[in-house]
Amino acid sequence: MAAPMELSCWGGDWGLPSLHPESLTVMAYAKFSGAPLTVNTINNTWRAPKGDVPALISQDIVISQPAKILNFLRKQKYNADYELSAKQGADTLAYIALLEEKLLPALLHTFWVEAENYCSVTKPWFASRIAFPLSLYLPGKMSREALNRILLTRGRPPLYSLTEVEAQIYRDAKECLNLLSKRLGTSQFFFGDTPTTLDAFVFGFLAPIYKVCFPRVQLQEHLKQLPNLCRFCDDILTCYFRLTVSGHSPAGQDTADANLQKLTQLVNKESNLIEKMDDNLRKSPQHPPRKLTTLKLATGGEESSPISRLSP
Amino acid sequence: TAAEPWPENAALYQQLKEEQILLSDNASSLAVQAFLQMCNLPIRVVCRANAEYMSPSGKLPFIHVGNQVVSELGPIVQFVKAKGHSLSDGLDEVQKAEMKAYMELVNNMLLTAELYLQWCDDVTVEEITHPRYGSPYPWPLNRILSYQKQWEVRRKMKAIGWAGKTLEQVLEDVDQCCQALSQRLGTQPYFFNKQPTELDALVFGHLFTILTTQLTTDELSEKVKNYSNLTAFCRRIEQQYFEGHDKDSSTTVAARSAKRSLLR
């Protein structure tokens, strides 16, 4: 029996279990391989661990970085790649490299560097989940690190200007999405019918782009033009994370039902009131027979006549 | 300008071969040379001490064709394609995706490992990199340029999370990458069976350079030698595309290096 394992990572929103690509990758892999993980999302208590996120804690060992965490899980016999051939394993490495080199810069840019997105969505979301006063500092630091990474890997020395690089990284990201779509084709997962490490990584990178609502969404718009990738994300969310496509968890669905019930009750009350008024009117002194007859003939029924007289 | 045919005097610029060029730049340069040879496009190699500064993107190598200057393998492949030469036209969409993914694997793991070794491993930095990198320049300029470049590379390593790696971990990554390449290649002559593509050129550039460059230790080349189909692959490309050209200075690279381990 394996020791209990805890995963500390960023939480989710917009129908995702986590907003953070690396956290999402690890969570997806754990679901695919059946690893029992207790997930602790970081909230603004001081008990949140410092250092790299996501982090796997098992019997006082702390492992960070998705690749190392996945390795650890495999050693504990939670292996989602059991049925892959050697060549498929090699393909996995290659496609993960493609994601990191071509898609990640644009993903980082959309979340952390694009000013409108960062100020209106990313910063408030992360700041609300970090304890004060770290919440004043940490989002800014993450943003600077993201910008740094983009400029150092794609920028040109010695000045490293962002504007030159921006257009190129989005072009590369869109090309990467096209390549992934072509590779996936009509299969359910990248290597047949069971999800593997590669599916976890692709899901981790794609789902945040797909679901999070930003003001500047050029990457999301491009992704929505690739229906097989969208279906891929939705399938994993519904099958492995039990979230409906609209993003409501079953609990959310109940609230919607409760609202619907209340509304129905109100409508019933209204119609009861109207029926009472109808009775009162019939008992009241009769109007000149001509009008009543005309009304009766026109509407063809007793109930509708008082309503048509009463309505404005 | 894209419609102009390939001129006779096209030139590829790199640093000085004997004294200055480093492992990673040599690998990149050899990859471009192999690619152009595979496309049957003549190119002569010109060595300049300040090649890095002449390059439009700061990265090497770059080619000077007609009145255009293009640097790095990716853009060069696209440039050559615009002129009507391509090695990957026969691939279907899924194969093209695979080819691009494997090229990123080489950039992501092999090239980064080479950069790590030559700029972040103290022994290598002291004994090989610093003396070579600034060698065309007088003191103190040679030291200043060296330290500046080292600082730049170390910043990049830190940003992508490689700064915390030990040499053993980096060599592990190289092994993993070579294993993936070896498994993908299998028993085929080239990665996409009968015809070489830009992926073959890139892999050849890096693996051949690793196999034939003398460093402070043999650990890096040993990792590649573990996979016999990869060494056979390098020998095959060398024999087919680099031997038997008299005046091409690209043979000097292969011939000089051939004196070393490859044929042992």
XYZ file of C-alpha atoms in Angstrom:
576
model
C 0.000 0.000 0.000
C 1.553 3.253 -1.058
C 2.006 6.007 1.452
C -0.637 8.730 1.311
C 0.250 11.464 -1.148
C -0.743 15.079 -1.046
C -0.601 17.516 -3.902
C -0.344 21.171 -3.203
C -1.322 23.310 -6.168
C -3.262 26.303 -7.414
C -7.022 25.951 -7.464
C -9.397 26.369 -10.336
C -12.195 28.433 -11.756
C -14.203 28.723 -14.978
C -14.894 25.015 -14.836
C -11.286 23.929 -14.415
C -9.836 22.091 -11.426
C -6.808 24.358 -11.652
C -5.750 27.437 -13.604
C -2.079 26.627 -13.494
C -0.820 24.487 -16.418
C 1.703 22.514 -14.402
C -0.743 21.820 -11.578
C -3.351 20.744 -14.110
C -0.900 18.385 -15.812
C -0.134 16.620 -12.538
C -3.798 16.398 -11.542
C -4.726 14.951 -14.924
C -1.932 12.382 -14.796
C -2.997 11.319 -11.316
C -6.551 10.756 -12.586
C -5.340 8.849 -15.646
C -3.038 6.569 -13.691
C -5.388 6.102 -10.764
C -3.010 7.560 -8.221
C -4.823 8.473 -5.002
C -3.896 12.092 -4.376
C -5.389 14.437 -1.866
C -5.393 17.783 -3.558
C -4.835 20.829 -1.404
C -5.479 23.996 -3.292
C -3.574 26.984 -2.121
C -5.732 29.423 -0.261
C -4.877 32.421 1.766
C -3.942 30.701 4.968
C -0.364 30.724 6.020
C -0.108 26.973 5.879
C 0.449 26.993 2.130
C 3.933 25.629 1.368
C 6.533 27.944 -0.010
C 8.590 27.155 -3.032
C 7.653 25.588 -6.329
C 4.069 24.800 -7.123
C 2.803 22.133 -7.747
C 4.466 20.096 -5.053
C 3.871 16.483 -4.132
C 4.303 15.595 -0.493
C 4.649 11.997 0.513
C 6.089 10.905 3.837
C 8.114 14.080 4.280
C 9.542 13.988 0.770
C 8.670 17.072 -1.249
C 8.894 16.826 -5.017
C 8.319 19.753 -7.316
C 8.211 20.140 -11.113
C 5.785 18.056 -13.126
C 8.391 15.821 -14.783
C 9.839 14.768 -11.441
C 6.410 14.298 -9.878
C 5.310 12.081 -12.758
C 8.509 10.056 -12.455
C 7.825 9.547 -8.764
C 4.271 8.407 -9.451
C 5.527 5.959 -12.050
C 7.957 4.492 -9.554
C 5.033 4.013 -7.192
C 3.487 1.883 -9.944
C 1.007 4.523 -11.088
C 1.968 4.389 -14.710
C -0.320 5.730 -17.411
C 2.178 4.848 -20.162
C 2.240 1.157 -19.470
C 1.012 0.136 -22.876
C 3.062 2.526 -24.967
C 5.711 1.259 -27.349
C 9.257 2.618 -27.244
C 8.603 4.821 -30.255
C 5.457 6.233 -28.655
C 7.460 7.038 -25.546
C 9.939 8.896 -27.745
C 7.082 10.765 -29.446
C 5.811 11.791 -25.998
C 9.135 13.471 -25.186
C 9.212 15.192 -28.549
C 5.693 16.602 -28.314
C 6.246 17.794 -24.747
C 9.324 19.662 -26.029
C 7.151 21.172 -28.773
C 4.640 22.381 -26.172
C 7.347 23.941 -24.033
C 9.167 25.655 -26.857
C 6.277 26.822 -29.023
C 3.136 27.064 -26.906
C 4.341 27.975 -23.445
C 5.695 31.471 -24.273
C 2.334 32.591 -25.668
C 0.473 30.983 -22.758
C 2.676 32.844 -20.277
C 2.179 36.029 -22.232
C -1.623 35.723 -22.264
C -1.776 35.098 -18.525
C 1.006 37.189 -17.089
C 2.357 39.753 -19.489
C -0.571 41.045 -21.562
C -1.443 44.096 -19.490
C -5.249 43.975 -19.744
C -5.396 40.276 -18.986
C -2.978 40.450 -16.109
C -4.573 43.446 -14.390
C -8.197 42.455 -14.777
C -8.060 38.686 -14.360
C -4.798 37.023 -13.393
C -3.553 39.329 -10.670
C -6.838 39.595 -8.744
C -7.452 35.871 -8.990
C -4.046 34.860 -7.666
C -3.900 37.675 -5.125
C -7.195 36.530 -3.627
C -5.674 33.132 -2.996
C -2.473 34.256 -1.346
C -2.224 35.437 2.216
C -1.682 39.130 2.841
C 0.945 40.698 2.567
C 2.458 38.101 0.226
C -0.483 38.777 -2.077
C 0.975 42.192 -2.815
C 4.274 40.774 -3.925
C 3.902 37.270 -5.319
C 1.717 37.914 -8.397
C 4.097 40.656 -9.493
C 7.019 38.298 -9.078
C 5.312 35.588 -11.127
C 4.602 38.151 -13.821
C 8.215 39.298 -13.949
C 9.441 35.716 -14.108
C 7.114 34.994 -17.010
C 8.312 38.046 -18.926
C 11.896 37.128 -18.188
C 11.430 33.642 -19.488
C 9.841 34.848 -22.706
C 12.536 37.424 -23.391
C 15.495 35.233 -22.530
C 14.330 32.289 -24.604
C 12.905 34.166 -27.567
C 14.296 37.659 -27.425
C 17.432 38.913 -29.060
C 20.387 40.194 -27.122
C 21.393 42.714 -26.056
C 18.222 44.735 -25.721
C 15.567 42.012 -25.537
C 12.584 44.009 -26.739
C 9.135 42.519 -26.177
C 7.314 43.991 -29.153
C 9.466 42.158 -31.706
C 8.956 38.931 -29.903
C 5.199 39.170 -29.274
C 4.044 38.634 -32.832
C 6.428 35.730 -33.314
C 5.424 33.851 -30.161
C 1.713 34.015 -31.023
C 2.451 32.824 -34.565
C 4.437 29.915 -33.138
C 1.687 29.102 -30.645
C -0.995 29.038 -33.324
C 1.176 26.803 -35.481
C 1.722 24.520 -32.506
C -2.036 24.277 -31.930
C -2.523 23.401 -35.612
C 0.139 20.686 -35.380
C -1.462 19.213 -32.267
C -4.845 19.192 -33.951
C -3.437 17.375 -36.975
C -1.677 14.850 -34.796
C -4.799 14.173 -32.709
C -7.044 13.790 -35.739
C -10.220 11.950 -34.807
C -8.803 9.790 -32.006
C -10.024 10.235 -28.525
C -6.549 10.553 -27.044
C -3.107 10.970 -28.550
C -2.207 7.287 -28.356
C -5.520 5.552 -28.916
C -8.242 5.031 -26.346
C -6.451 5.439 -23.060
C -4.933 8.706 -21.887
C -1.199 8.890 -21.234
C 1.449 11.336 -20.047
C 1.247 13.271 -23.304
C -2.500 13.724 -22.902
C -1.887 15.066 -19.393
C 0.617 17.636 -20.668
C -1.480 18.718 -23.648
C -4.548 19.025 -21.418
C -2.550 21.005 -18.845
C -1.493 23.534 -21.466
C -4.691 23.711 -23.506
C -7.429 23.768 -20.865
C -6.448 27.138 -19.326
C -6.331 28.728 -22.791
C -9.684 27.181 -23.631
C -11.664 28.027 -20.530
C -10.336 31.120 -18.800
C -12.194 34.270 -19.870
C -9.745 37.011 -20.666
C -10.342 40.373 -22.327
C -7.599 39.656 -24.886
C -8.258 36.184 -26.269
C -6.537 35.717 -29.627
C -5.148 32.343 -28.612
C -8.505 31.124 -27.316
C -10.212 32.170 -30.529
C -7.694 30.225 -32.544
C -8.134 27.180 -30.315
C -11.911 27.298 -30.717
C -11.420 26.881 -34.450
C -9.880 23.471 -33.782
C -12.902 21.469 -32.635
C -11.047 18.209 -31.999
C -8.806 19.895 -29.421
C -11.822 21.481 -27.704
C -13.558 18.122 -27.636
C -10.388 16.580 -26.181
C -10.414 19.052 -23.261
C -14.129 18.703 -22.641
C -13.913 14.908 -22.682
C -11.225 14.874 -20.023
C -13.114 17.383 -17.896
C -16.341 15.396 -18.006
C -14.868 11.908 -17.732
C -12.047 12.435 -15.289
C -12.969 15.526 -13.364
C -16.754 15.082 -13.380
C -17.427 18.615 -14.461
C -20.165 19.284 -17.010
C -19.272 21.014 -20.235
C -20.934 24.246 -19.139
C -18.565 24.267 -16.222
C -21.089 23.560 -13.515
C -20.225 20.847 -11.066
C -23.180 18.651 -9.936
C -23.595 20.914 -6.922
C -24.025 23.840 -9.266
C -26.665 21.976 -11.174
C -28.667 21.556 -7.983
C -28.693 25.294 -7.368
C -30.031 25.822 -10.857
C -32.768 23.286 -10.158
C -33.663 24.977 -6.884
C -33.985 28.299 -8.663
C -36.221 26.735 -11.252
C -38.427 25.319 -8.503
C -38.849 28.706 -6.843
C -39.760 30.277 -10.157
C -42.402 27.615 -10.792
C -43.910 28.226 -7.357
C -44.153 31.954 -8.023
C -45.888 31.380 -11.334
C -48.345 29.019 -9.686
C -49.148 31.584 -7.006
C -49.763 34.192 -9.656
C -52.140 31.952 -11.574
C -54.020 31.104 -8.338
C -54.502 34.814 -7.663
C -55.804 35.334 -11.147
C -58.298 32.517 -10.755
C -59.621 34.047 -7.517
C -60.062 37.406 -9.201
C -61.856 35.648 -11.998
C -64.327 34.075 -9.519
C -64.989 37.432 -7.840
C -65.741 39.044 -11.138
C -68.219 36.380 -12.129
C -70.053 36.804 -8.844
C -70.180 40.592 -9.250
C -73.120 42.315 -11.006
C -73.363 41.414 -14.649
C -72.317 43.726 -17.400
C -74.773 44.440 -20.274
C -75.385 41.058 -21.882
C -74.326 42.221 -25.341
C -70.741 42.844 -24.322
C -70.457 39.633 -22.375
C -71.822 37.610 -25.208
C -69.455 39.267 -27.626
C -66.556 38.605 -25.335
C -67.556 35.053 -24.776
C -67.878 34.427 -28.468
C -64.623 36.189 -29.302
C -62.456 34.520 -26.731
C -64.315 31.232 -26.749
C -63.842 30.586 -23.032
C -64.723 31.928 -19.622
C -61.296 32.009 -18.063
C -59.677 34.184 -20.656
C -62.264 37.022 -20.609
C -61.399 38.543 -17.201
C -57.713 38.276 -17.987
C -58.049 40.110 -21.271
C -60.095 42.794 -19.530
C -57.634 43.100 -16.670
C -54.417 43.096 -18.592
C -53.092 46.515 -19.479
C 13.799 38.366 -54.299
C 12.381 35.048 -53.246
C 12.029 34.138 -56.897
C 15.722 34.590 -57.647
C 17.621 31.381 -58.079
C 20.242 30.290 -55.620
C 23.445 32.202 -56.404
C 26.867 30.649 -56.732
C 28.456 32.829 -54.086
C 26.152 32.068 -51.161
C 28.088 32.167 -47.927
C 27.627 30.787 -44.445
C 29.220 32.752 -41.624
C 30.465 31.247 -38.390
C 33.201 31.892 -35.903
C 36.816 30.882 -36.438
C 37.003 27.153 -36.723
C 40.234 26.245 -35.089
C 40.493 28.711 -32.257
C 37.180 30.258 -31.408
C 34.039 28.319 -32.211
C 32.292 26.489 -29.392
C 30.451 23.186 -29.272
C 26.904 24.561 -29.569
C 27.666 26.975 -32.424
C 29.639 24.334 -34.260
C 26.678 21.969 -33.991
C 24.241 24.597 -35.290
C 26.551 25.510 -38.150
C 27.075 21.900 -39.162
C 23.304 21.338 -39.104
C 22.757 24.171 -41.608
C 25.610 22.970 -43.784
C 24.172 19.452 -43.808
C 20.726 20.794 -44.675
C 22.042 22.809 -47.617
C 24.092 19.855 -48.845
C 20.989 17.684 -48.697
C 19.134 20.277 -50.772
C 22.063 20.319 -53.211
C 22.597 24.032 -52.731
C 26.199 25.156 -52.848
C 27.478 27.169 -49.941
C 30.921 28.241 -48.835
C 31.821 28.623 -45.198
C 33.349 31.922 -44.158
C 34.916 32.275 -40.743
C 34.871 35.604 -39.013
C 35.750 36.440 -35.432
C 32.812 38.846 -35.139
C 30.263 36.595 -36.858
C 27.987 36.708 -33.807
C 27.682 40.474 -34.074
C 27.087 40.371 -37.802
C 24.120 38.064 -37.390
C 20.711 39.779 -37.560
C 19.439 37.836 -34.547
C 22.693 37.448 -32.666
C 22.604 33.711 -33.183
C 24.763 31.625 -35.441
C 25.122 30.549 -38.128
C 23.717 32.930 -40.679
C 23.758 32.735 -44.455
C 24.272 35.545 -46.918
C 22.381 34.803 -50.118
C 22.104 37.439 -52.807
C 21.246 40.523 -50.810
C 19.528 38.741 -47.931
C 20.812 37.599 -44.591
C 19.032 34.849 -42.689
C 20.122 33.291 -39.401
C 19.306 30.048 -37.585
C 18.122 26.769 -39.044
C 14.362 27.377 -38.717
C 14.260 30.630 -40.726
C 16.844 29.248 -43.173
C 14.618 26.252 -43.909
C 11.695 28.596 -44.584
C 13.859 30.859 -46.751
C 15.067 27.917 -48.804
C 11.486 26.689 -49.137
C 10.434 30.072 -50.524
C 13.081 29.582 -53.192
C 11.472 26.298 -54.142
C 13.667 23.741 -52.375
C 12.250 21.576 -49.645
C 13.134 18.263 -48.060
C 9.847 17.713 -46.239
C 7.307 18.143 -49.030
C 6.745 14.422 -49.275
C 5.599 14.147 -45.659
C 1.942 14.121 -44.700
C 0.524 16.452 -42.051
C 0.996 14.097 -39.129
C 4.595 13.372 -40.177
C 5.325 17.069 -40.480
C 3.989 17.611 -36.954
C 6.202 14.783 -35.731
C 9.237 16.209 -37.496
C 8.742 19.627 -35.929
C 8.221 18.065 -32.507
C 11.484 16.112 -32.730
C 13.347 19.220 -33.877
C 12.094 21.000 -30.781
C 13.244 18.050 -28.700
C 16.770 18.501 -30.041
C 16.662 22.253 -29.351
C 15.059 21.844 -25.968
C 17.349 19.117 -24.648
C 20.518 18.683 -26.700
C 21.270 22.302 -27.492
C 20.443 23.420 -23.952
C 22.672 20.670 -22.561
C 25.525 21.828 -24.807
C 25.061 25.401 -23.627
C 24.943 24.238 -20.018
C 28.124 22.250 -20.392
C 30.109 24.996 -21.998
C 28.892 27.914 -19.892
C 27.738 26.534 -16.547
C 30.191 23.720 -15.853
C 33.083 25.456 -14.135
C 35.807 23.108 -15.322
C 34.757 23.358 -18.959
C 34.328 27.113 -18.693
C 37.817 27.604 -17.325
C 39.678 25.236 -19.560
C 37.865 25.492 -22.853
C 35.219 28.175 -23.157
C 36.945 31.259 -21.777
C 40.191 30.686 -23.677
C 38.379 29.986 -26.940
C 35.503 32.486 -26.919
C 37.542 35.655 -26.686
C 40.678 34.370 -28.378
C 40.657 36.728 -31.399
C 40.601 39.753 -29.132
C 43.312 41.292 -26.960
C 43.143 41.351 -23.205
C 41.028 42.628 -21.427
C 38.389 42.553 -24.163
C 38.566 38.784 -24.436
C 37.741 38.299 -20.773
C 35.007 40.926 -20.797
C 33.225 39.406 -23.792
C 33.512 35.966 -22.253
C 32.062 36.979 -18.932
C 29.282 38.921 -20.595
C 28.229 35.931 -22.661
C 28.468 33.647 -19.655
C 26.218 35.939 -17.635
C 23.702 35.995 -20.491
C 23.604 32.210 -20.808
C 23.337 31.691 -17.057
C 20.359 34.078 -16.912
C 18.634 32.021 -19.551
C 19.394 28.766 -17.749
C 17.909 30.195 -14.577
C 14.740 31.311 -16.370
C 14.074 27.860 -17.806
C 14.909 26.028 -14.602
C 18.225 24.477 -15.644
C 20.377 26.491 -13.257
C 19.615 24.119 -10.410
C 20.621 21.031 -12.360
C 23.831 19.168 -11.698
C 26.058 17.913 -14.484
C 24.837 14.370 -13.843
C 21.233 15.434 -14.301
C 22.092 17.233 -17.533
C 23.869 14.135 -18.826
C 20.791 12.112 -17.838
C 18.668 14.430 -19.984
C 21.086 13.989 -22.885
C 20.775 10.243 -22.487
C 16.986 10.453 -22.456
C 17.030 12.576 -25.592
C 19.423 10.205 -27.380
C 17.299 7.248 -26.355
C 14.213 8.917 -27.842
C 16.067 9.730 -31.079
C 17.460 6.225 -31.277
C 14.045 4.673 -30.769
C 12.477 6.950 -33.362
C 15.212 6.233 -35.899
C 15.116 2.485 -35.354
C 16.714 0.640 -38.258
C 15.784 3.190 -40.918
C 18.506 5.077 -42.775
C 16.845 8.444 -42.040
C 14.138 9.583 -39.657
C 11.504 9.516 -42.374
C 12.814 6.399 -44.019
C 14.371 6.874 -47.429
C 14.880 10.614 -47.717
C 16.636 12.950 -45.297
C 14.789 15.963 -43.963
C 15.773 19.011 -41.927
C 15.384 16.843 -38.836
C 18.166 14.553 -40.062
C 20.347 17.589 -40.702
C 19.732 18.966 -37.218
C 20.328 15.666 -35.433
C 23.469 15.061 -37.494
C 24.822 18.526 -36.684
C 24.497 18.016 -32.964
C 25.423 14.365 -32.628
C 28.414 14.546 -34.968
C 29.767 17.571 -33.129
C 29.297 15.919 -29.747
C 31.021 12.767 -30.952
C 34.010 14.555 -32.422
C 34.689 17.465 -30.109
C 37.216 16.986 -27.424
C 36.048 18.287 -24.062
C 37.463 17.924 -20.587
C 35.651 14.619 -20.180
C 34.272 12.038 -22.562
C 31.012 11.671 -20.685
C 28.937 13.598 -23.214
C 30.137 11.680 -26.243
C 29.849 8.411 -24.355
C 26.133 9.061 -23.937
C 25.719 9.226 -27.706
C 27.999 6.260 -28.374
C 25.697 4.084 -26.310
C 23.312 4.070 -29.255
C 24.912 2.332 -32.189
C 22.210 3.293 -34.694
C 22.912 6.961 -33.956
C 26.664 6.655 -34.606
C 25.927 4.707 -37.786
C 23.500 7.471 -38.800
C 26.206 10.125 -38.368
C 28.750 8.096 -40.324
C 26.248 7.572 -43.140
C 25.455 11.268 -43.528
C 29.109 12.225 -43.282
C 30.055 9.821 -46.024
C 27.184 10.782 -48.272
C 27.197 14.542 -47.964
C 30.582 15.643 -46.736
C 33.260 13.515 -48.265
C 34.346 13.825 -51.868
C 33.876 17.596 -52.193
C 37.266 19.063 -53.004
C 37.054 22.781 -52.674
C 34.236 22.977 -50.178
C 35.614 24.091 -46.858
C 32.836 22.172 -45.208
C 34.981 19.087 -45.710
C 37.573 20.588 -43.462
C 35.105 20.366 -40.608
C 34.254 16.774 -41.272
C 37.789 15.764 -42.210
C 39.378 17.411 -39.212
C 36.850 15.860 -36.903
C 37.050 12.530 -38.672
C 40.579 12.180 -37.437
C 39.046 11.762 -34.028
C 36.697 9.256 -32.510
C 34.143 8.580 -35.211
C 36.147 6.074 -37.219
C 37.975 4.578 -34.276
